[in-house]
Coordinates of C-alpha atoms in Angstrom, one line a residue:
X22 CA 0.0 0.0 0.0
X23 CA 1.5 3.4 -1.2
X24 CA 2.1 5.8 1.9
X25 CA 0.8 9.2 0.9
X26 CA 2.8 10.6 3.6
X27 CA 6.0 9.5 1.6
X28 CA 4.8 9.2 -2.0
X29 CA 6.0 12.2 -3.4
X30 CA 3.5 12.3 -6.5
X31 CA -0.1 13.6 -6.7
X32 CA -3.0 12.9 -9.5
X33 CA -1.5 16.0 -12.0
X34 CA 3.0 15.6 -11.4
X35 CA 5.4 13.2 -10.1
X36 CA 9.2 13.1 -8.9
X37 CA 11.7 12.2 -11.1
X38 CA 12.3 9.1 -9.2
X39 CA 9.0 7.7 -9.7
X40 CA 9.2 7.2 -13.4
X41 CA 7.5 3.7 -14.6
X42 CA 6.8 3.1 -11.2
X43 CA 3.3 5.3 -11.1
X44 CA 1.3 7.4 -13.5
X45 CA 1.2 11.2 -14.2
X46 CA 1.0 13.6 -17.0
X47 CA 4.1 15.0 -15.7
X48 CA 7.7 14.2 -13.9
X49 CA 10.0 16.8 -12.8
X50 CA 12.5 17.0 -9.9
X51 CA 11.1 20.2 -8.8
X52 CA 12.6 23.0 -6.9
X53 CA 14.1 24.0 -3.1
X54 CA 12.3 26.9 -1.2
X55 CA 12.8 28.1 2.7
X56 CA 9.8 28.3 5.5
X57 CA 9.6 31.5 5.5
X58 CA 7.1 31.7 8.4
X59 CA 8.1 30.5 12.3
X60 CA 5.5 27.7 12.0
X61 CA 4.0 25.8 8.6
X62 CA 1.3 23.8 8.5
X63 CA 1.9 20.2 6.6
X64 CA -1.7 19.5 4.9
X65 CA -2.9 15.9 3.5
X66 CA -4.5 18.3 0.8
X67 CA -4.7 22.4 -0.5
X68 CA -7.7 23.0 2.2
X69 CA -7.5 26.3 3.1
X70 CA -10.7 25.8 5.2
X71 CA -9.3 23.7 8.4
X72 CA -8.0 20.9 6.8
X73 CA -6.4 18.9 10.2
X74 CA -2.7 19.6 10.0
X75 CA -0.1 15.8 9.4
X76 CA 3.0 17.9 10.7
X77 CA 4.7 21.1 10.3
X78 CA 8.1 23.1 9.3
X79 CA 9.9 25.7 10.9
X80 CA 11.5 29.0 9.8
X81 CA 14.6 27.7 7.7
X82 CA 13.7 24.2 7.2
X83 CA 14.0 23.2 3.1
X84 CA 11.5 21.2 1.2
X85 CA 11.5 20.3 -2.3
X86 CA 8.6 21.6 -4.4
X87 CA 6.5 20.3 -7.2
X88 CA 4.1 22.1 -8.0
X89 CA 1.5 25.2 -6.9
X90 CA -1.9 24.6 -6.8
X91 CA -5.1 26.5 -5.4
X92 CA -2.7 28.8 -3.2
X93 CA -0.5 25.7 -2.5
X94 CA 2.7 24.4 -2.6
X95 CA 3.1 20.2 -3.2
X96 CA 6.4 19.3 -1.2
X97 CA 8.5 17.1 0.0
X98 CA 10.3 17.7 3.5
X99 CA 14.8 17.9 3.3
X100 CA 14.8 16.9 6.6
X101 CA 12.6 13.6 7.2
X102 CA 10.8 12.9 3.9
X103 CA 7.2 13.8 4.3
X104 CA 5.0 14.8 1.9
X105 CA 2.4 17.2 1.7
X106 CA 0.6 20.5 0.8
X107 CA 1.8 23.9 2.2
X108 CA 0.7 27.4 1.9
X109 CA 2.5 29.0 -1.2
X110 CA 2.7 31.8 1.2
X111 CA 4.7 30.0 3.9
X112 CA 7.5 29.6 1.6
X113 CA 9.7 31.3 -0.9
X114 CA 12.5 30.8 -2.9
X115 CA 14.3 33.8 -2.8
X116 CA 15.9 33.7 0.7
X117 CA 17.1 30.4 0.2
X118 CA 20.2 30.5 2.1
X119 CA 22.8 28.1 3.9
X120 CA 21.6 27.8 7.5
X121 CA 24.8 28.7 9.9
X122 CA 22.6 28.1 13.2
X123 CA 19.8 26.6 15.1
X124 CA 17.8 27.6 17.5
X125 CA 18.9 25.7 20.8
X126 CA 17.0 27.0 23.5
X127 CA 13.4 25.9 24.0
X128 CA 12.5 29.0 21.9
X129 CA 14.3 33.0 21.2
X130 CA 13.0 35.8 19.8
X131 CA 14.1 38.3 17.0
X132 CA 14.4 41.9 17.5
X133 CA 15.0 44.9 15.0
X134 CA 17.7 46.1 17.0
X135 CA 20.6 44.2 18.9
X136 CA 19.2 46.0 22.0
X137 CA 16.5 44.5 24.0
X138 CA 15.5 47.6 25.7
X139 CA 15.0 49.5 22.4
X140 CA 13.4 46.8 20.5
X141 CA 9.2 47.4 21.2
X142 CA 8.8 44.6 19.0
X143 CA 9.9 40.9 19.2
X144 CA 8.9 38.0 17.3
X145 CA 9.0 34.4 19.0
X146 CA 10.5 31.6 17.3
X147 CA 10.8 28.1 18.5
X148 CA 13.2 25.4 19.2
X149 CA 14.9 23.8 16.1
X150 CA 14.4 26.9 13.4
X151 CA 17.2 27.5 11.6
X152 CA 18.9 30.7 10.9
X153 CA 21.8 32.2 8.7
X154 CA 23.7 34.4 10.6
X155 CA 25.6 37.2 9.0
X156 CA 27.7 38.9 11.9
X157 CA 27.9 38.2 15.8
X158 CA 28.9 40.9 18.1
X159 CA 29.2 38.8 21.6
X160 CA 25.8 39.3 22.8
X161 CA 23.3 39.6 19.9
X162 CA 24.0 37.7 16.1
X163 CA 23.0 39.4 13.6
X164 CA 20.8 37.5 11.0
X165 CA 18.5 37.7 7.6
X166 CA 15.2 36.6 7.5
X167 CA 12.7 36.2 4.3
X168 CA 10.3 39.3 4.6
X169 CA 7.8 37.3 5.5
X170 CA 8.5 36.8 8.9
X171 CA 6.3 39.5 9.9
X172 CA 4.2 42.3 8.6
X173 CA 7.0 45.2 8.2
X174 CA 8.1 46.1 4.7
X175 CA 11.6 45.6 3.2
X176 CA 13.5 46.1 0.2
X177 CA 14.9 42.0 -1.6
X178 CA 14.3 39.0 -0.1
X179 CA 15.7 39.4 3.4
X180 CA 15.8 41.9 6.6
X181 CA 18.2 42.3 9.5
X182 CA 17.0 40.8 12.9
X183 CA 18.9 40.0 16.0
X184 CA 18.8 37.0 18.1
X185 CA 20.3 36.3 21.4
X186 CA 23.9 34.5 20.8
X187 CA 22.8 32.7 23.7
X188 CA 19.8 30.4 22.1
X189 CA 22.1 29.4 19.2
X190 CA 24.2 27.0 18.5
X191 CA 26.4 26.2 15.4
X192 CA 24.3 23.6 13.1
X193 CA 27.5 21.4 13.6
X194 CA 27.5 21.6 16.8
X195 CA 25.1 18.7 18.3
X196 CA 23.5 17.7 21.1
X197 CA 24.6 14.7 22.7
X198 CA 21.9 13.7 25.1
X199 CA 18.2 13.3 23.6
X200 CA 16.4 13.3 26.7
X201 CA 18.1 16.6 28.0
X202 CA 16.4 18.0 24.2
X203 CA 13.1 16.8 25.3
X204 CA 13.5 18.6 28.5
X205 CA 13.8 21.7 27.3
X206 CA 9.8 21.2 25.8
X207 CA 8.8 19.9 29.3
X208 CA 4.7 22.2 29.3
X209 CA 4.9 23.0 25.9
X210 CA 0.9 22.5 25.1
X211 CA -0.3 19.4 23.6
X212 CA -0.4 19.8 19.4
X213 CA -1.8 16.9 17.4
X214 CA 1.0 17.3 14.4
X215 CA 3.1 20.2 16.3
X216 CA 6.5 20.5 15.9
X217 CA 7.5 23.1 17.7
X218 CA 7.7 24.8 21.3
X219 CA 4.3 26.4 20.7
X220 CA 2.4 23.2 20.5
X221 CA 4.2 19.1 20.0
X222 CA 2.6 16.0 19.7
X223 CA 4.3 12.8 20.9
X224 CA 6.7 11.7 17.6
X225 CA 7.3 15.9 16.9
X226 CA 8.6 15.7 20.7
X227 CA 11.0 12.4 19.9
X228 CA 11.6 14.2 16.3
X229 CA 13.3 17.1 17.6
X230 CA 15.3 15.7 20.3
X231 CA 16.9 12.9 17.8
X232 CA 17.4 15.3 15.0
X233 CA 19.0 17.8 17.2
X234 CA 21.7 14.9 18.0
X235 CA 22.2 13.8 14.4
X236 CA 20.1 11.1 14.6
X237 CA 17.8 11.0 11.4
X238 CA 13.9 10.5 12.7
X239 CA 10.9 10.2 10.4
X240 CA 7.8 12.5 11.3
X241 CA 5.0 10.1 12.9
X242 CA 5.2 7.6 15.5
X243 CA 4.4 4.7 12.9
X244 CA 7.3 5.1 11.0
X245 CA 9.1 6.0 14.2
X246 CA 8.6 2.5 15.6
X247 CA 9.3 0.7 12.3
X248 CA 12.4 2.4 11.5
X249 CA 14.0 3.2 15.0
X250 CA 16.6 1.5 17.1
X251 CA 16.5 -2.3 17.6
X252 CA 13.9 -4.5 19.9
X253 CA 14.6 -5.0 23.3
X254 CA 14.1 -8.3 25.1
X255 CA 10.9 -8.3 27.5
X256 CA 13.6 -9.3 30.4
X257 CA 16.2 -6.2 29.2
X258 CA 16.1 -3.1 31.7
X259 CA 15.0 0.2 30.2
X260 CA 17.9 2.7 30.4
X261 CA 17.7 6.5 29.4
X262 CA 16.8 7.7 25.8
X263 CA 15.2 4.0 24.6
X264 CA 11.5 4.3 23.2
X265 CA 8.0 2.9 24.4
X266 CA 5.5 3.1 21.7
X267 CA 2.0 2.2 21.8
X268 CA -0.4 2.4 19.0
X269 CA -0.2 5.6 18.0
X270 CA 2.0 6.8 20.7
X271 CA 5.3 7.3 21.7
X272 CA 7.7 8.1 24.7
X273 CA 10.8 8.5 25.9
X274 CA 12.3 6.8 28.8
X275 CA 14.4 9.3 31.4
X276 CA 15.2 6.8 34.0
X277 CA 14.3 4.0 35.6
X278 CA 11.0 5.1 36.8
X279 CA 10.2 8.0 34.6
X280 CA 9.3 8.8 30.8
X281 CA 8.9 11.8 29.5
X282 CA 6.3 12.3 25.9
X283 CA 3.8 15.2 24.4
X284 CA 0.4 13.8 25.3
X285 CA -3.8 14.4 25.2
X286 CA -4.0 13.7 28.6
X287 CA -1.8 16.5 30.4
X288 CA -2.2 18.3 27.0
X289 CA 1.3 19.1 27.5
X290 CA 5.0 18.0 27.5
X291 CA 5.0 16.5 30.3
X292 CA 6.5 13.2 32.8
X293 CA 5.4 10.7 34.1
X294 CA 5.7 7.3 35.6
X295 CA 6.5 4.3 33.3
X296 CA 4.3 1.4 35.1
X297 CA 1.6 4.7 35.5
X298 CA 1.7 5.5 31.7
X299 CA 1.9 1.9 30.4
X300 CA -1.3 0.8 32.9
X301 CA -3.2 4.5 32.0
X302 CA -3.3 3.9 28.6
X303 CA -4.3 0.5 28.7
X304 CA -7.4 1.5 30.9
X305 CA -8.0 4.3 28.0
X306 CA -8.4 1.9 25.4
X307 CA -5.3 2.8 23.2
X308 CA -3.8 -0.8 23.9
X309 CA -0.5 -2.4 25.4
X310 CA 2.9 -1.2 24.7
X311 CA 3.7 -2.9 21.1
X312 CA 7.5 -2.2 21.3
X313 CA 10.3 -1.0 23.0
X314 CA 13.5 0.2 21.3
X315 CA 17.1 1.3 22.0
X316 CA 18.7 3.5 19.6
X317 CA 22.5 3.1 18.9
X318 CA 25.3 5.4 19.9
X319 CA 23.7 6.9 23.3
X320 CA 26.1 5.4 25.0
X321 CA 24.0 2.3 26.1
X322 CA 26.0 -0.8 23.9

């Protein structure tokens, strides 16, 4: 069964890739644009009326484009694969630029001056987006965003903001420690397909803490459980960073007694007992755990 989440081909074009494997009246390999916004919306289709979101992009992140349709862009996510509609708006192609940094506190703002105190206005991005930074004076780095970051008018493709040195780190620079990523989301709200500080779901939660360490990570728990880590025995102990997944679900384990996941119950980041969680959701109807995983390199093997 062909995984519309990954298929990168709709009824009218198709990638490259997918010649004499499926139908369309046309094939390209498309194009890269930017997010140009702090938060896009991933679509299953070009509803501007409330379609329910799959996932979303931050400011920064690439995608491949198809096509434009209805006020909508057909793409394919540069960091994880998926595959979907977003607003044409949310993007453009001419501030694509070679991110320097990421966002590493739980989120930062931008200012128009490299002065808190004289900045009225500040815009809030989350976690994870990445930024191009042009200078960096010891407190403040200095930075160009697409002009669609906010409402104010500007000459070209970019404008000058500033954002704490503080909240960034060097995009080579990685995390080593996933759990301490996932920490830094602990009361974030509850999102159903949220990827960022302002509202995560369970897999966006596991998403960004992995990616932030250089571990690649598809989007949804599904994919998640097929494709992360290898099984653990019933008899092996959990130990910090592996995975619980239910159906549906996922968590992360932070000790012994503890995991921590983005779930509808506290509708927020939040922790909580293993033996609790695994015995709540039972009772709730969503099932057994159906597989616990340890991902290589945390320092467990």
């Amino acid at each position: 069964m062909i995984d519309r989440r990954l298929h990168f081909a709709n009824e009218r074009v198709a990638h490259d890739s997918l010649k004499g494997q499926v139908e369309a009246d046309t094939f390209v390999d498309g194009h890269l644009e930017t997010v140009a916004v702090i938060c896009a919306d991933i679509m299953a289709k070009p509803d501007i009326n409330g379609e329910r979101i799959d996932r979303q992009l931050l400011l920064g992140e690439w995608v491949r484009v198809l096509e434009h349709h209805k006020g909508h862009a057909f793409v394919r996510s540069e960091k994880d694969g998926y595959v979907g509609w977003v607003s044409a708006f949310d993007l453009t192609e001419h501030a694509l630029q070679s991110p320097t940094h990421v966002v590493a506190s739980r989120s930062t703002h931008l200012y128009k001056h490299p002065d808190m105190k004289l900045s009225r206005c500040a815009w809030a991005i989350s976690h994870g987006c990445r930024l191009t930074v042009a200078e960096d004076n010891g407190r403040f780095a200095k930075i160009q965003m697409p002009c669609r970051i906010d409402d104010s008018t500007c000459d070209g493709p970019y404008k000058t903001r500033f954002v704490p040195i503080q909240h960034l780190r060097p995009i080579s620079q990685l995390d080593v420690d996933p759990i301490a990523v996932a920490e830094l989301y602990l009361g974030a709200p509850y999102l159903w397909g949220g990827n960022s500080a302002f509202g995560i779901d369970c897999s966006g939660l596991v998403q960004a803490a992995l990616l932030a360490c250089g571990i690649a990570c598809p989007g949804d728990s599904d994919m998640q459980e097929a494709e992360l880590g290898r099984p653990l025995a019933e008899d092996e102990p959990l130990q910090r960073g592996d995975l619980l997944f239910w159906k549906g679900h996922v968590a992360m384990v932070v000790d012994n007694e503890r995991l921590i996941h983005a779930n509808a119950h506290h509708m927020a980041v939040a922790y909580e007992g293993i033996d609790e969680a695994i015995a709540r959701i039972e009772r709730q109807g969503d099932g057994p755990v159906t597989s616990r995983k340890r991902l290589e390199g945390l320092g467990h093997e």
